[in-house]
PDB file of C-alpha atoms in Angstrom:
ATOM      1  CA  UNK G   1      -8.904  21.188  32.420  1.00  0.00           C
ATOM      2  CA  UNK G   2      -5.339  21.579  31.809  1.00  0.00           C
ATOM      3  CA  UNK G   3      -4.212  17.952  31.551  1.00  0.00           C
ATOM      4  CA  UNK G   4      -7.225  17.705  29.231  1.00  0.00           C
ATOM      5  CA  UNK G   5      -5.153  20.087  26.476  1.00  0.00           C
ATOM      6  CA  UNK G   6      -1.662  18.260  27.548  1.00  0.00           C
ATOM      7  CA  UNK G   7      -2.800  14.853  26.420  1.00  0.00           C
ATOM      8  CA  UNK G   8      -4.819  16.663  22.999  1.00  0.00           C
ATOM      9  CA  UNK G   9      -1.581  18.018  22.173  1.00  0.00           C
ATOM     10  CA  UNK G  10       0.681  14.989  22.730  1.00  0.00           C
ATOM     11  CA  UNK G  11      -1.671  13.412  20.561  1.00  0.00           C
ATOM     12  CA  UNK G  12      -1.509  15.867  17.650  1.00  0.00           C
ATOM     13  CA  UNK G  13       2.408  15.280  18.336  1.00  0.00           C
ATOM     14  CA  UNK G  14       2.043  11.719  17.832  1.00  0.00           C
ATOM     15  CA  UNK G  15      -0.011  11.689  14.253  1.00  0.00           C
ATOM     16  CA  UNK G  16       2.746  14.522  13.217  1.00  0.00           C
ATOM     17  CA  UNK G  17       5.182  11.403  13.249  1.00  0.00           C
ATOM     18  CA  UNK G  18       2.789   9.253  11.275  1.00  0.00           C
ATOM     19  CA  UNK G  19       3.276   8.387   7.339  1.00  0.00           C
ATOM     20  CA  UNK G  20       0.216   9.835   5.171  1.00  0.00           C
ATOM     21  CA  UNK G  21      -0.742   7.586   3.266  1.00  0.00           C
ATOM     22  CA  UNK G  22      -1.639   8.609  -0.156  1.00  0.00           C
ATOM     23  CA  UNK G  23      -1.826   5.937  -1.897  1.00  0.00           C
ATOM     24  CA  UNK G  24      -3.897   2.861  -0.676  1.00  0.00           C
ATOM     25  CA  UNK G  25      -3.822   0.202  -3.212  1.00  0.00           C
ATOM     26  CA  UNK G  26      -0.041   0.313  -3.643  1.00  0.00           C
ATOM     27  CA  UNK G  27       0.666   1.510   0.025  1.00  0.00           C
ATOM     28  CA  UNK G  28       2.813   4.782  -0.758  1.00  0.00           C
ATOM     29  CA  UNK G  29       2.715   7.751   1.324  1.00  0.00           C
ATOM     30  CA  UNK G  30       3.230  11.237   0.746  1.00  0.00           C
ATOM     31  CA  UNK G  31       6.810  10.800   1.866  1.00  0.00           C
ATOM     32  CA  UNK G  32       7.547   8.191  -0.819  1.00  0.00           C
ATOM     33  CA  UNK G  33       6.358  10.853  -3.152  1.00  0.00           C
ATOM     34  CA  UNK G  34       7.993  14.097  -2.071  1.00  0.00           C
ATOM     35  CA  UNK G  35      11.458  11.610  -2.492  1.00  0.00           C
ATOM     36  CA  UNK G  36      10.858  10.543  -6.048  1.00  0.00           C
ATOM     37  CA  UNK G  37      10.063  14.290  -6.901  1.00  0.00           C
ATOM     38  CA  UNK G  38      13.288  15.322  -4.687  1.00  0.00           C
ATOM     39  CA  UNK G  39      15.205  12.686  -7.555  1.00  0.00           C
ATOM     40  CA  UNK G  40      13.530  13.872 -10.469  1.00  0.00           C
ATOM     41  CA  UNK G  41      10.073  12.365 -11.150  1.00  0.00           C
ATOM     42  CA  UNK G  42       8.353  16.234 -11.032  1.00  0.00           C
ATOM     43  CA  UNK G  43       5.289  14.690 -13.308  1.00  0.00           C
ATOM     44  CA  UNK G  44       2.434  13.070 -12.569  1.00  0.00           C
ATOM     45  CA  UNK G  45       3.616  10.093 -15.224  1.00  0.00           C
ATOM     46  CA  UNK G  46       6.890   9.856 -13.523  1.00  0.00           C
ATOM     47  CA  UNK G  47       5.775  10.047 -10.068  1.00  0.00           C
ATOM     48  CA  UNK G  48       3.088   6.800 -11.599  1.00  0.00           C
ATOM     49  CA  UNK G  49       6.307   4.767 -13.114  1.00  0.00           C
ATOM     50  CA  UNK G  50       8.129   5.235 -10.409  1.00  0.00           C
ATOM     51  CA  UNK G  51       5.485   4.401  -7.274  1.00  0.00           C
ATOM     52  CA  UNK G  52       3.057   2.332  -9.615  1.00  0.00           C
ATOM     53  CA  UNK G  53       0.139   4.589  -7.727  1.00  0.00           C
ATOM     54  CA  UNK G  54      -2.416   4.276 -10.161  1.00  0.00           C
ATOM     55  CA  UNK G  55      -2.123   0.979 -10.378  1.00  0.00           C
ATOM     56  CA  UNK G  56      -3.796  -0.128  -8.041  1.00  0.00           C
ATOM     57  CA  UNK G  57      -7.504  -1.837  -7.652  1.00  0.00           C
ATOM     58  CA  UNK G  58      -9.222   1.723  -8.023  1.00  0.00           C
ATOM     59  CA  UNK G  59      -7.161   3.008 -10.348  1.00  0.00           C
ATOM     60  CA  UNK G  60      -5.915   5.596  -9.434  1.00  0.00           C
ATOM     61  CA  UNK G  61      -9.268   7.460  -8.206  1.00  0.00           C
ATOM     62  CA  UNK G  62      -8.021   7.689  -4.963  1.00  0.00           C
ATOM     63  CA  UNK G  63      -5.152   8.976  -5.169  1.00  0.00           C
ATOM     64  CA  UNK G  64      -3.827  10.536  -8.894  1.00  0.00           C
ATOM     65  CA  UNK G  65      -5.583  13.760  -7.489  1.00  0.00           C
ATOM     66  CA  UNK G  66      -3.462  14.138  -4.127  1.00  0.00           C
ATOM     67  CA  UNK G  67      -0.561  13.341  -6.043  1.00  0.00           C
ATOM     68  CA  UNK G  68      -0.594  15.560  -8.490  1.00  0.00           C
ATOM     69  CA  UNK G  69      -1.588  18.534  -5.395  1.00  0.00           C
ATOM     70  CA  UNK G  70       1.721  17.524  -4.003  1.00  0.00           C
ATOM     71  CA  UNK G  71       3.165  18.211  -7.638  1.00  0.00           C
ATOM     72  CA  UNK G  72       1.763  21.658  -7.877  1.00  0.00           C
ATOM     73  CA  UNK G  73       2.957  22.472  -4.354  1.00  0.00           C
ATOM     74  CA  UNK G  74       6.802  21.097  -5.192  1.00  0.00           C
ATOM     75  CA  UNK G  75       7.138  21.871  -8.708  1.00  0.00           C
ATOM     76  CA  UNK G  76       4.330  24.607  -9.216  1.00  0.00           C
ATOM     77  CA  UNK G  77       3.234  22.588 -12.202  1.00  0.00           C
ATOM     78  CA  UNK G  78      -1.087  24.082 -11.972  1.00  0.00           C
ATOM     79  CA  UNK G  79      -3.404  20.558 -11.133  1.00  0.00           C
ATOM     80  CA  UNK G  80      -4.861  22.000 -15.144  1.00  0.00           C
ATOM     81  CA  UNK G  81      -2.037  21.371 -16.804  1.00  0.00           C
ATOM     82  CA  UNK G  82      -1.116  18.398 -15.942  1.00  0.00           C
ATOM     83  CA  UNK G  83      -1.474  15.036 -18.127  1.00  0.00           C
ATOM     84  CA  UNK G  84      -3.612  12.302 -15.963  1.00  0.00           C
ATOM     85  CA  UNK G  85      -3.905   8.933 -17.930  1.00  0.00           C
ATOM     86  CA  UNK G  86      -6.625   7.660 -19.197  1.00  0.00           C
ATOM     87  CA  UNK G  87      -8.711   4.872 -17.298  1.00  0.00           C
ATOM     88  CA  UNK G  88      -8.184   1.868 -19.505  1.00  0.00           C
ATOM     89  CA  UNK G  89     -10.716  -1.544 -18.836  1.00  0.00           C
ATOM     90  CA  UNK G  90     -11.831  -2.734 -17.229  1.00  0.00           C
ATOM     91  CA  UNK G  91     -12.974  -0.111 -14.684  1.00  0.00           C
ATOM     92  CA  UNK G  92     -13.801  -1.392 -11.911  1.00  0.00           C
ATOM     93  CA  UNK G  93     -11.474  -4.418 -10.447  1.00  0.00           C
ATOM     94  CA  UNK G  94     -12.831  -8.512 -11.673  1.00  0.00           C
ATOM     95  CA  UNK G  95     -12.135 -11.735 -10.152  1.00  0.00           C
ATOM     96  CA  UNK G  96     -10.208 -13.474 -11.680  1.00  0.00           C
ATOM     97  CA  UNK G  97     -12.635 -16.323 -11.370  1.00  0.00           C
ATOM     98  CA  UNK G  98     -15.199 -14.892 -13.517  1.00  0.00           C
ATOM     99  CA  UNK G  99     -12.500 -14.156 -15.932  1.00  0.00           C
ATOM    100  CA  UNK G 100     -11.711 -18.103 -15.645  1.00  0.00           C
ATOM    101  CA  UNK G 101     -15.138 -19.094 -15.817  1.00  0.00           C
ATOM    102  CA  UNK G 102     -15.016 -17.329 -19.622  1.00  0.00           C
ATOM    103  CA  UNK G 103     -15.061 -19.888 -22.373  1.00  0.00           C
ATOM    104  CA  UNK G 104     -14.655 -18.796 -25.955  1.00  0.00           C
ATOM    105  CA  UNK G 105     -16.621 -20.649 -28.124  1.00  0.00           C
ATOM    106  CA  UNK G 106     -14.196 -20.765 -31.186  1.00  0.00           C
ATOM    107  CA  UNK G 107     -11.455 -22.370 -29.484  1.00  0.00           C
ATOM    108  CA  UNK G 108      -9.876 -23.930 -32.399  1.00  0.00           C
ATOM    109  CA  UNK G 109      -7.343 -27.025 -31.319  1.00  0.00           C
TER     110      UNK G 109
END
């Protein structure tokens, strides 16, 4: 029994060293976000411009709330007071081939 608890506690120590991915699309870690905040980015928009969070395939659906929570913890700005970027079309990622196959019938040469 004692050996199992040692293995579990060792595993917890190992996972604490791993970077926590906040934005999977742009591969931004929690440490990256905290460093940007330390360097003077105190709003969601400033962090977005610096680290490109919310600019990947998901358009921020996965990461913006997480980053807003980190800003709330470190800067003190409540999530409700933070300005979230507007979602701009396309709302879903489109394959480039679909756009390339589009023919404009009003083409003039």
